[in-house]
Amino acid sequence: MLDETADRMRSDGRRLGAARRQVIEALSARTAPVSAEELAEELPTIHVSSIYRSLAVLEEIGVVRHVHLTHGAALYELADETPDSQYLVCDVCGRDIAAPAALFDKLRQVIEKDYGFVLQGGHFALPGHCIDCDPASISRPHPHAR
Amino acid sequence: MLDETADRMRSDGRRLGAARRQVIEALSARTAPVSAEELAEELPTIHVSSIYRSLAVLEEIGVVRHVHLTHGAALYELADETPDSQYLVCDVCGRDIAAPAALFDKLRQVIEKDYGFVLQGGHFALPGHCIDCDPASISRPHPHAR
DNA sequence: CTGCTTGCAAATAGTTTGCACGTTC
DNA sequence: GAACGTGCAAACTATTTGCAAGCAG
């Protein structure tokens, strides 16, 4: 993973410095997406701006992708993790579910046919609530409403 | 519209100051959602922080809602406008389409049945691209990818 | 040893908050 | 006139950028 990526980058005129290497390693160890801030805490010798820059190039070459689960920070993960998933996030309890993108295939076809628009799902979580969570119990405007 | 809202607020222990009134009027005159910043430019005597505060209370009482079309500023509209629409935004040309939420009814049923999750669509635009727009032509990481 | 990478500080965008003053009811 | 609303300045969160020094190839 690290090695292939390293080669990819070199043949692209790029180098593999400490920040990029450690970011890849940290992401490899994760099962759930992480924010840049969390990565920075986990990698105290790497400056957060370098984390952002590393994530940016890794995303550019397709090794990393990011998703937005809430209004807060973007969350990053290796692109090969949870391939083609669409997150659902509960406004009430905050739980997130990674649903297979295939669920949306029919909808995509309809939208493509009726609107001439090709959905590119997965990037933003879809808000909603668990059946057992009472949406009326949202005290302050819930995170997704901000 | 203004009057009913005013009554709603008074019976709620709230008052109708200049900011709230002008924000409602400005939104009434719009057909498309606006950012707080744009409202502030349109209402030079109202401070942008008051615009945010006004929008917040109006949203709390259900008069206003906001959507996220891009990674940038949130956009606000009267809650009764474009009822139950789901925006689609093209990553390439930026065009947005307001699709009827009913399009998603089937998907909602499936997700509710299979995942015990009730979709609450419409709040975030769905990214994708127009059939005629070439997604490969996105030079920099497109706005929705940030 | 060339120039891509990184650290640091500062800038940015969008939004929120504390406080004192103004206005509504 | 008491309490809520508003203006202003400052804080804040998430992220980006300029610059000089560091390190990879």
Tab-separated table of C-alpha atoms (C1' of nucleotides) in Angstrom:
chain	number	residue	atom	x	y	z
A	1	MET	CA	0.000	0.000	0.000
A	2	LEU	CA	2.635	2.416	1.094
A	3	ASP	CA	5.054	1.118	-1.507
A	4	GLU	CA	2.709	1.161	-4.450
A	5	THR	CA	1.617	4.631	-3.483
A	6	ALA	CA	5.227	5.724	-3.164
A	7	ASP	CA	5.946	4.473	-6.684
A	8	ARG	CA	2.849	6.107	-8.037
A	9	MET	CA	3.982	9.378	-6.597
A	10	ARG	CA	7.566	9.159	-7.755
A	11	SER	CA	6.580	8.390	-11.293
A	12	ASP	CA	4.436	11.456	-10.947
A	13	GLY	CA	7.337	13.670	-9.963
A	14	ARG	CA	6.272	13.641	-6.324
A	15	ARG	CA	8.108	12.551	-3.196
A	16	LEU	CA	7.213	10.701	-0.077
A	17	GLY	CA	8.045	12.753	2.978
A	18	ALA	CA	7.306	12.071	6.609
A	19	ALA	CA	3.882	13.661	6.544
A	20	ARG	CA	2.570	11.698	3.589
A	21	ARG	CA	4.000	8.430	4.840
A	22	GLN	CA	2.596	8.778	8.323
A	23	VAL	CA	-0.772	9.911	7.078
A	24	ILE	CA	-1.065	6.817	4.923
A	25	GLU	CA	-0.009	4.602	7.805
A	26	ALA	CA	-2.464	6.235	10.195
A	27	LEU	CA	-5.300	5.869	7.725
A	28	SER	CA	-4.390	2.230	7.092
A	29	ALA	CA	-4.810	1.512	10.781
A	30	ARG	CA	-8.303	2.965	10.845
A	31	THR	CA	-11.595	1.334	10.036
A	32	ALA	CA	-13.676	4.496	10.216
A	33	PRO	CA	-13.027	7.863	8.553
A	34	VAL	CA	-10.998	10.422	10.559
A	35	SER	CA	-10.745	14.187	10.569
A	36	ALA	CA	-7.517	16.010	9.765
A	37	GLU	CA	-7.500	17.306	13.325
A	38	GLU	CA	-7.629	13.796	14.763
A	39	LEU	CA	-4.807	12.711	12.501
A	40	ALA	CA	-2.770	15.669	13.727
A	41	GLU	CA	-3.259	14.594	17.330
A	42	GLU	CA	-2.257	11.083	16.428
A	43	LEU	CA	0.848	12.320	14.614
A	44	PRO	CA	2.318	14.947	16.927
A	45	THR	CA	5.412	15.547	14.802
A	46	ILE	CA	3.371	16.407	11.713
A	47	HIS	CA	1.876	19.835	11.463
A	48	VAL	CA	-1.833	19.980	10.752
A	49	SER	CA	-1.271	22.051	7.621
A	50	SER	CA	0.998	19.301	6.298
A	51	ILE	CA	-1.742	16.808	7.079
A	52	TYR	CA	-4.167	18.809	4.968
A	53	ARG	CA	-1.622	19.072	2.179
A	54	SER	CA	-0.836	15.373	2.334
A	55	LEU	CA	-4.486	14.445	2.291
A	56	ALA	CA	-4.969	16.720	-0.694
A	57	VAL	CA	-2.310	15.065	-2.850
A	58	LEU	CA	-3.311	11.589	-1.723
A	59	GLU	CA	-6.839	12.417	-2.695
A	60	GLU	CA	-5.669	13.771	-6.028
A	61	ILE	CA	-3.986	10.487	-6.910
A	62	GLY	CA	-6.994	8.529	-5.700
A	63	VAL	CA	-5.491	6.911	-2.606
A	64	VAL	CA	-7.658	8.831	-0.173
A	65	ARG	CA	-11.208	10.071	-0.300
A	66	HIS	CA	-13.180	12.151	2.132
A	67	VAL	CA	-16.789	12.336	3.168
A	68	HIS	CA	-18.928	14.792	5.089
A	69	LEU	CA	-20.933	13.172	7.833
A	70	THR	CA	-21.887	16.309	9.719
A	71	HIS	CA	-21.473	20.047	9.320
A	72	GLY	CA	-18.169	19.791	11.076
A	73	ALA	CA	-14.825	18.693	9.750
A	74	ALA	CA	-14.437	16.505	6.685
A	75	LEU	CA	-13.504	12.897	7.384
A	76	TYR	CA	-10.824	11.066	5.422
A	77	GLU	CA	-10.357	7.404	4.650
A	78	LEU	CA	-8.383	5.217	2.270
A	79	ALA	CA	-10.200	5.061	-1.026
A	80	ASP	CA	-10.290	1.288	-1.012
A	81	GLU	CA	-12.065	1.108	2.341
A	82	THR	CA	-15.820	0.687	2.393
A	83	PRO	CA	-15.874	0.924	-1.374
A	84	ASP	CA	-18.837	2.739	-2.799
A	85	SER	CA	-20.682	3.249	0.387
A	86	GLN	CA	-23.223	5.921	1.153
A	87	TYR	CA	-23.324	7.022	4.755
A	88	LEU	CA	-26.604	7.586	6.553
A	89	VAL	CA	-26.355	9.671	9.720
A	90	CYS	CA	-28.960	9.889	12.461
A	91	ASP	CA	-29.751	13.479	13.446
A	92	VAL	CA	-30.785	12.335	16.894
A	93	CYS	CA	-28.168	9.879	18.107
A	94	GLY	CA	-25.424	10.605	15.602
A	95	ARG	CA	-25.003	6.983	14.608
A	96	ASP	CA	-23.792	6.450	11.084
A	97	ILE	CA	-24.519	3.551	8.770
A	98	ALA	CA	-22.500	2.764	5.659
A	99	ALA	CA	-25.052	1.576	3.114
A	100	PRO	CA	-23.980	0.070	-0.199
A	101	ALA	CA	-24.117	2.561	-3.020
A	102	ALA	CA	-25.917	-0.044	-5.111
A	103	LEU	CA	-29.053	0.813	-3.168
A	104	PHE	CA	-29.180	3.970	-5.234
A	105	ASP	CA	-28.851	2.375	-8.633
A	106	LYS	CA	-32.530	2.591	-9.516
A	107	LEU	CA	-32.762	6.174	-8.349
A	108	ARG	CA	-29.689	7.023	-10.391
A	109	GLN	CA	-31.275	5.592	-13.498
A	110	VAL	CA	-34.458	7.578	-12.965
A	111	ILE	CA	-32.589	10.801	-12.346
A	112	GLU	CA	-30.340	10.253	-15.321
A	113	LYS	CA	-33.299	9.603	-17.581
A	114	ASP	CA	-35.641	12.297	-16.244
A	115	TYR	CA	-33.168	15.024	-15.393
A	116	GLY	CA	-30.132	14.335	-17.546
A	117	PHE	CA	-28.132	14.274	-14.348
A	118	VAL	CA	-25.644	11.644	-13.205
A	119	LEU	CA	-25.654	11.198	-9.442
A	120	GLN	CA	-22.277	10.879	-7.806
A	121	GLY	CA	-23.377	9.628	-4.431
A	122	GLY	CA	-21.462	8.914	-1.290
A	123	HIS	CA	-19.733	12.203	-0.754
A	124	PHE	CA	-22.223	13.671	1.666
A	125	ALA	CA	-23.977	11.604	4.284
A	126	LEU	CA	-27.736	11.488	4.004
A	127	PRO	CA	-29.365	12.833	7.157
A	128	GLY	CA	-32.363	11.210	8.773
A	129	HIS	CA	-33.038	9.309	11.950
A	130	CYS	CA	-33.096	5.765	13.264
A	131	ILE	CA	-36.596	4.346	13.570
A	132	ASP	CA	-36.121	4.176	17.318
A	133	CYS	CA	-34.860	7.735	17.632
A	134	ASP	CA	-37.511	10.380	18.133
A	135	PRO	CA	-36.806	13.268	15.761
A	136	ALA	CA	-38.897	15.562	17.964
A	137	SER	CA	-36.348	15.070	20.713
A	138	ILE	CA	-33.835	17.219	18.905
A	139	SER	CA	-33.340	20.056	21.375
A	140	ARG	CA	-31.113	22.513	19.635
A	141	PRO	CA	-31.172	22.647	15.895
A	142	HIS	CA	-29.458	19.331	15.269
A	143	PRO	CA	-25.971	19.208	13.808
A	144	HIS	CA	-27.268	18.558	10.339
A	145	ALA	CA	-29.493	21.584	10.414
A	146	ARG	CA	-26.715	24.052	10.897
B	1	MET	CA	-46.697	36.084	5.986
B	2	LEU	CA	-44.984	38.764	8.000
B	3	ASP	CA	-48.053	39.240	10.173
B	4	GLU	CA	-48.667	35.603	10.950
B	5	THR	CA	-45.023	35.149	11.753
B	6	ALA	CA	-45.087	38.231	13.969
B	7	ASP	CA	-48.027	36.810	15.921
B	8	ARG	CA	-46.356	33.439	16.165
B	9	MET	CA	-43.313	35.064	17.654
B	10	ARG	CA	-45.159	37.307	20.090
B	11	SER	CA	-47.170	34.455	21.474
B	12	ASP	CA	-43.830	32.817	21.896
B	13	GLY	CA	-42.423	35.636	23.984
B	14	ARG	CA	-40.410	36.924	21.058
B	15	ARG	CA	-40.410	40.301	19.335
B	16	LEU	CA	-40.151	41.469	15.777
B	17	GLY	CA	-37.250	43.866	15.366
B	18	ALA	CA	-35.883	45.438	12.230
B	19	ALA	CA	-33.552	42.572	11.410
B	20	ARG	CA	-36.155	39.832	11.608
B	21	ARG	CA	-38.692	41.849	9.663
B	22	GLN	CA	-36.334	42.767	6.874
B	23	VAL	CA	-34.945	39.265	6.622
B	24	ILE	CA	-38.440	37.865	6.142
B	25	GLU	CA	-39.217	40.519	3.536
B	26	ALA	CA	-35.988	39.887	1.663
B	27	LEU	CA	-36.576	36.148	1.630
B	28	SER	CA	-40.148	36.654	0.451
B	29	ALA	CA	-38.872	38.529	-2.563
B	30	ARG	CA	-36.556	35.685	-3.558
B	31	THR	CA	-37.247	32.623	-5.622
B	32	ALA	CA	-33.911	30.934	-5.009
B	33	PRO	CA	-32.140	30.354	-1.687
B	34	VAL	CA	-29.716	33.075	-0.526
B	35	SER	CA	-26.681	33.150	1.704
B	36	ALA	CA	-26.551	35.206	4.888
B	37	GLU	CA	-23.815	37.261	3.311
B	38	GLU	CA	-25.970	38.139	0.330
B	39	LEU	CA	-28.822	39.125	2.610
B	40	ALA	CA	-26.441	41.380	4.513
B	41	GLU	CA	-25.466	43.146	1.298
B	42	GLU	CA	-29.095	43.555	0.400
B	43	LEU	CA	-29.915	44.955	3.854
B	44	PRO	CA	-27.100	47.403	4.546
B	45	THR	CA	-28.568	48.639	7.829
B	46	ILE	CA	-28.683	45.144	9.309
B	47	HIS	CA	-25.513	43.659	10.664
B	48	VAL	CA	-24.573	40.240	9.344
B	49	SER	CA	-24.524	38.783	12.836
B	50	SER	CA	-28.120	39.920	13.303
B	51	ILE	CA	-28.952	38.250	10.013
B	52	TYR	CA	-27.563	34.994	11.300
B	53	ARG	CA	-29.452	35.378	14.559
B	54	SER	CA	-32.666	36.238	12.759
B	55	LEU	CA	-32.323	33.298	10.433
B	56	ALA	CA	-31.717	31.049	13.428
B	57	VAL	CA	-34.922	31.987	15.237
B	58	LEU	CA	-36.943	31.973	12.038
B	59	GLU	CA	-35.630	28.512	11.359
B	60	GLU	CA	-36.456	27.448	14.893
B	61	ILE	CA	-40.083	28.401	14.441
B	62	GLY	CA	-40.212	26.755	11.046
B	63	VAL	CA	-40.530	29.860	8.862
B	64	VAL	CA	-37.135	29.476	7.264
B	65	ARG	CA	-35.071	26.504	6.242
B	66	HIS	CA	-31.594	26.260	4.844
B	67	VAL	CA	-29.840	23.959	2.437
B	68	HIS	CA	-26.240	23.282	1.493
B	69	LEU	CA	-25.628	23.346	-2.219
B	70	THR	CA	-21.858	23.546	-2.110
B	71	HIS	CA	-19.139	23.490	0.504
B	72	GLY	CA	-19.492	27.200	0.866
B	73	ALA	CA	-22.080	29.199	2.745
B	74	ALA	CA	-25.459	27.783	3.701
B	75	LEU	CA	-28.395	29.091	1.691
B	76	TYR	CA	-31.653	30.148	3.260
B	77	GLU	CA	-35.187	30.214	1.939
B	78	LEU	CA	-38.731	30.486	3.264
B	79	ALA	CA	-39.850	27.067	4.408
B	80	ASP	CA	-42.902	27.152	2.188
B	81	GLU	CA	-40.911	27.740	-0.994
B	82	THR	CA	-40.026	24.840	-3.230
B	83	PRO	CA	-41.640	22.498	-0.740
B	84	ASP	CA	-39.910	19.179	-0.349
B	85	SER	CA	-37.379	19.588	-3.022
B	86	GLN	CA	-34.032	17.873	-3.275
B	87	TYR	CA	-31.337	19.853	-5.000
B	88	LEU	CA	-28.960	18.239	-7.454
B	89	VAL	CA	-25.768	20.196	-8.163
B	90	CYS	CA	-23.430	19.677	-11.078
B	91	ASP	CA	-19.789	19.439	-10.010
B	92	VAL	CA	-18.684	20.678	-13.400
B	93	CYS	CA	-20.887	23.609	-14.329
B	94	GLY	CA	-22.406	24.346	-10.938
B	95	ARG	CA	-25.964	24.257	-12.210
B	96	ASP	CA	-28.535	23.213	-9.634
B	97	ILE	CA	-31.795	21.402	-10.199
B	98	ALA	CA	-34.600	21.253	-7.648
B	99	ALA	CA	-36.011	17.743	-7.980
B	100	PRO	CA	-39.226	16.736	-6.221
B	101	ALA	CA	-38.558	14.823	-3.032
B	102	ALA	CA	-41.142	12.277	-4.149
B	103	LEU	CA	-38.489	10.870	-6.460
B	104	PHE	CA	-36.932	9.388	-3.353
B	105	ASP	CA	-40.028	7.713	-1.959
B	106	LYS	CA	-39.098	4.245	-3.098
B	107	LEU	CA	-35.582	4.551	-1.851
B	108	ARG	CA	-36.872	5.810	1.483
B	109	GLN	CA	-39.070	2.757	1.835
B	110	VAL	CA	-36.210	0.406	1.089
B	111	ILE	CA	-33.889	2.128	3.515
B	112	GLU	CA	-36.511	2.242	6.210
B	113	LYS	CA	-37.222	-1.452	5.795
B	114	ASP	CA	-33.660	-2.681	5.374
B	115	TYR	CA	-31.801	-0.295	7.659
B	116	GLY	CA	-34.384	0.909	10.142
B	117	PHE	CA	-33.475	4.415	9.047
B	118	VAL	CA	-35.817	7.211	8.013
B	119	LEU	CA	-34.309	9.444	5.349
B	120	GLN	CA	-34.790	13.161	5.796
B	121	GLY	CA	-33.744	14.324	2.376
B	122	GLY	CA	-33.352	17.769	0.939
B	123	HIS	CA	-30.955	19.308	3.376
B	124	PHE	CA	-27.797	18.642	1.403
B	125	ALA	CA	-27.654	18.851	-2.348
B	126	LEU	CA	-26.700	15.661	-4.117
B	127	PRO	CA	-23.562	16.102	-6.181
B	128	GLY	CA	-23.124	14.705	-9.651
B	129	HIS	CA	-22.875	16.101	-13.133
B	130	CYS	CA	-25.067	16.982	-16.065
B	131	ILE	CA	-24.950	14.393	-18.832
B	132	ASP	CA	-23.375	16.991	-21.105
B	133	CYS	CA	-20.749	18.045	-18.594
B	134	ASP	CA	-17.523	16.070	-18.678
B	135	PRO	CA	-16.582	15.109	-15.122
B	136	ALA	CA	-12.987	14.567	-16.247
B	137	SER	CA	-12.790	18.270	-16.981
B	138	ILE	CA	-12.729	19.111	-13.317
B	139	SER	CA	-9.339	20.742	-12.965
B	140	ARG	CA	-8.918	21.391	-9.281
B	141	PRO	CA	-10.685	19.177	-6.811
B	142	HIS	CA	-14.203	20.363	-7.582
B	143	PRO	CA	-16.122	22.429	-5.043
B	144	HIS	CA	-18.057	19.446	-3.798
B	145	ALA	CA	-14.938	17.499	-3.095
B	146	ARG	CA	-13.581	19.950	-0.609
C	1	DC	C1'	22.224	19.847	-5.457
C	2	DT	C1'	17.623	20.733	-7.228
C	3	DG	C1'	13.218	21.466	-6.137
C	4	DC	C1'	9.433	19.087	-3.887
C	5	DT	C1'	7.874	18.920	1.207
C	6	DT	C1'	7.285	20.524	5.500
C	7	DG	C1'	6.743	23.690	9.608
C	8	DC	C1'	5.204	27.874	11.164
C	9	DA	C1'	2.612	31.869	11.177
C	10	DA	C1'	-0.726	34.363	9.203
C	11	DA	C1'	-4.790	34.698	6.282
C	12	DT	C1'	-9.302	33.153	4.964
C	13	DA	C1'	-14.439	31.959	4.963
C	14	DG	C1'	-18.381	31.228	7.469
C	15	DT	C1'	-20.497	31.625	11.586
C	16	DT	C1'	-21.044	32.465	16.687
C	17	DT	C1'	-20.810	35.003	20.970
C	18	DG	C1'	-20.218	38.686	24.799
C	19	DC	C1'	-21.448	42.986	25.873
C	20	DA	C1'	-23.629	47.433	25.975
C	21	DC	C1'	-27.109	49.975	23.936
C	22	DG	C1'	-31.533	50.437	21.521
C	23	DT	C1'	-36.322	49.082	20.821
C	24	DT	C1'	-40.619	46.511	21.364
C	25	DC	C1'	-44.538	45.406	23.912
D	1	DG	C1'	-39.415	50.186	31.965
D	2	DA	C1'	-38.235	45.340	31.669
D	3	DA	C1'	-36.842	42.107	28.589
D	4	DC	C1'	-35.730	41.032	24.212
D	5	DG	C1'	-33.218	42.454	19.829
D	6	DT	C1'	-29.375	44.492	17.516
D	7	DG	C1'	-24.670	46.444	16.368
D	8	DC	C1'	-19.965	45.895	16.962
D	9	DA	C1'	-15.856	43.670	17.902
D	10	DA	C1'	-13.785	39.685	18.963
D	11	DA	C1'	-13.635	34.661	19.076
D	12	DC	C1'	-14.017	30.408	16.713
D	13	DT	C1'	-13.729	26.247	13.514
D	14	DA	C1'	-12.051	24.271	9.521
D	15	DT	C1'	-8.965	24.987	6.080
D	16	DT	C1'	-5.553	27.371	2.975
D	17	DT	C1'	-1.419	29.853	1.743
D	18	DG	C1'	3.315	32.364	1.694
D	19	DC	C1'	7.697	31.822	2.938
D	20	DA	C1'	11.995	29.921	4.430
D	21	DA	C1'	14.260	25.867	5.834
D	22	DG	C1'	14.499	20.704	5.314
D	23	DC	C1'	14.999	16.513	2.989
D	24	DA	C1'	14.137	13.116	-0.930
D	25	DG	C1'	15.821	11.395	-5.043
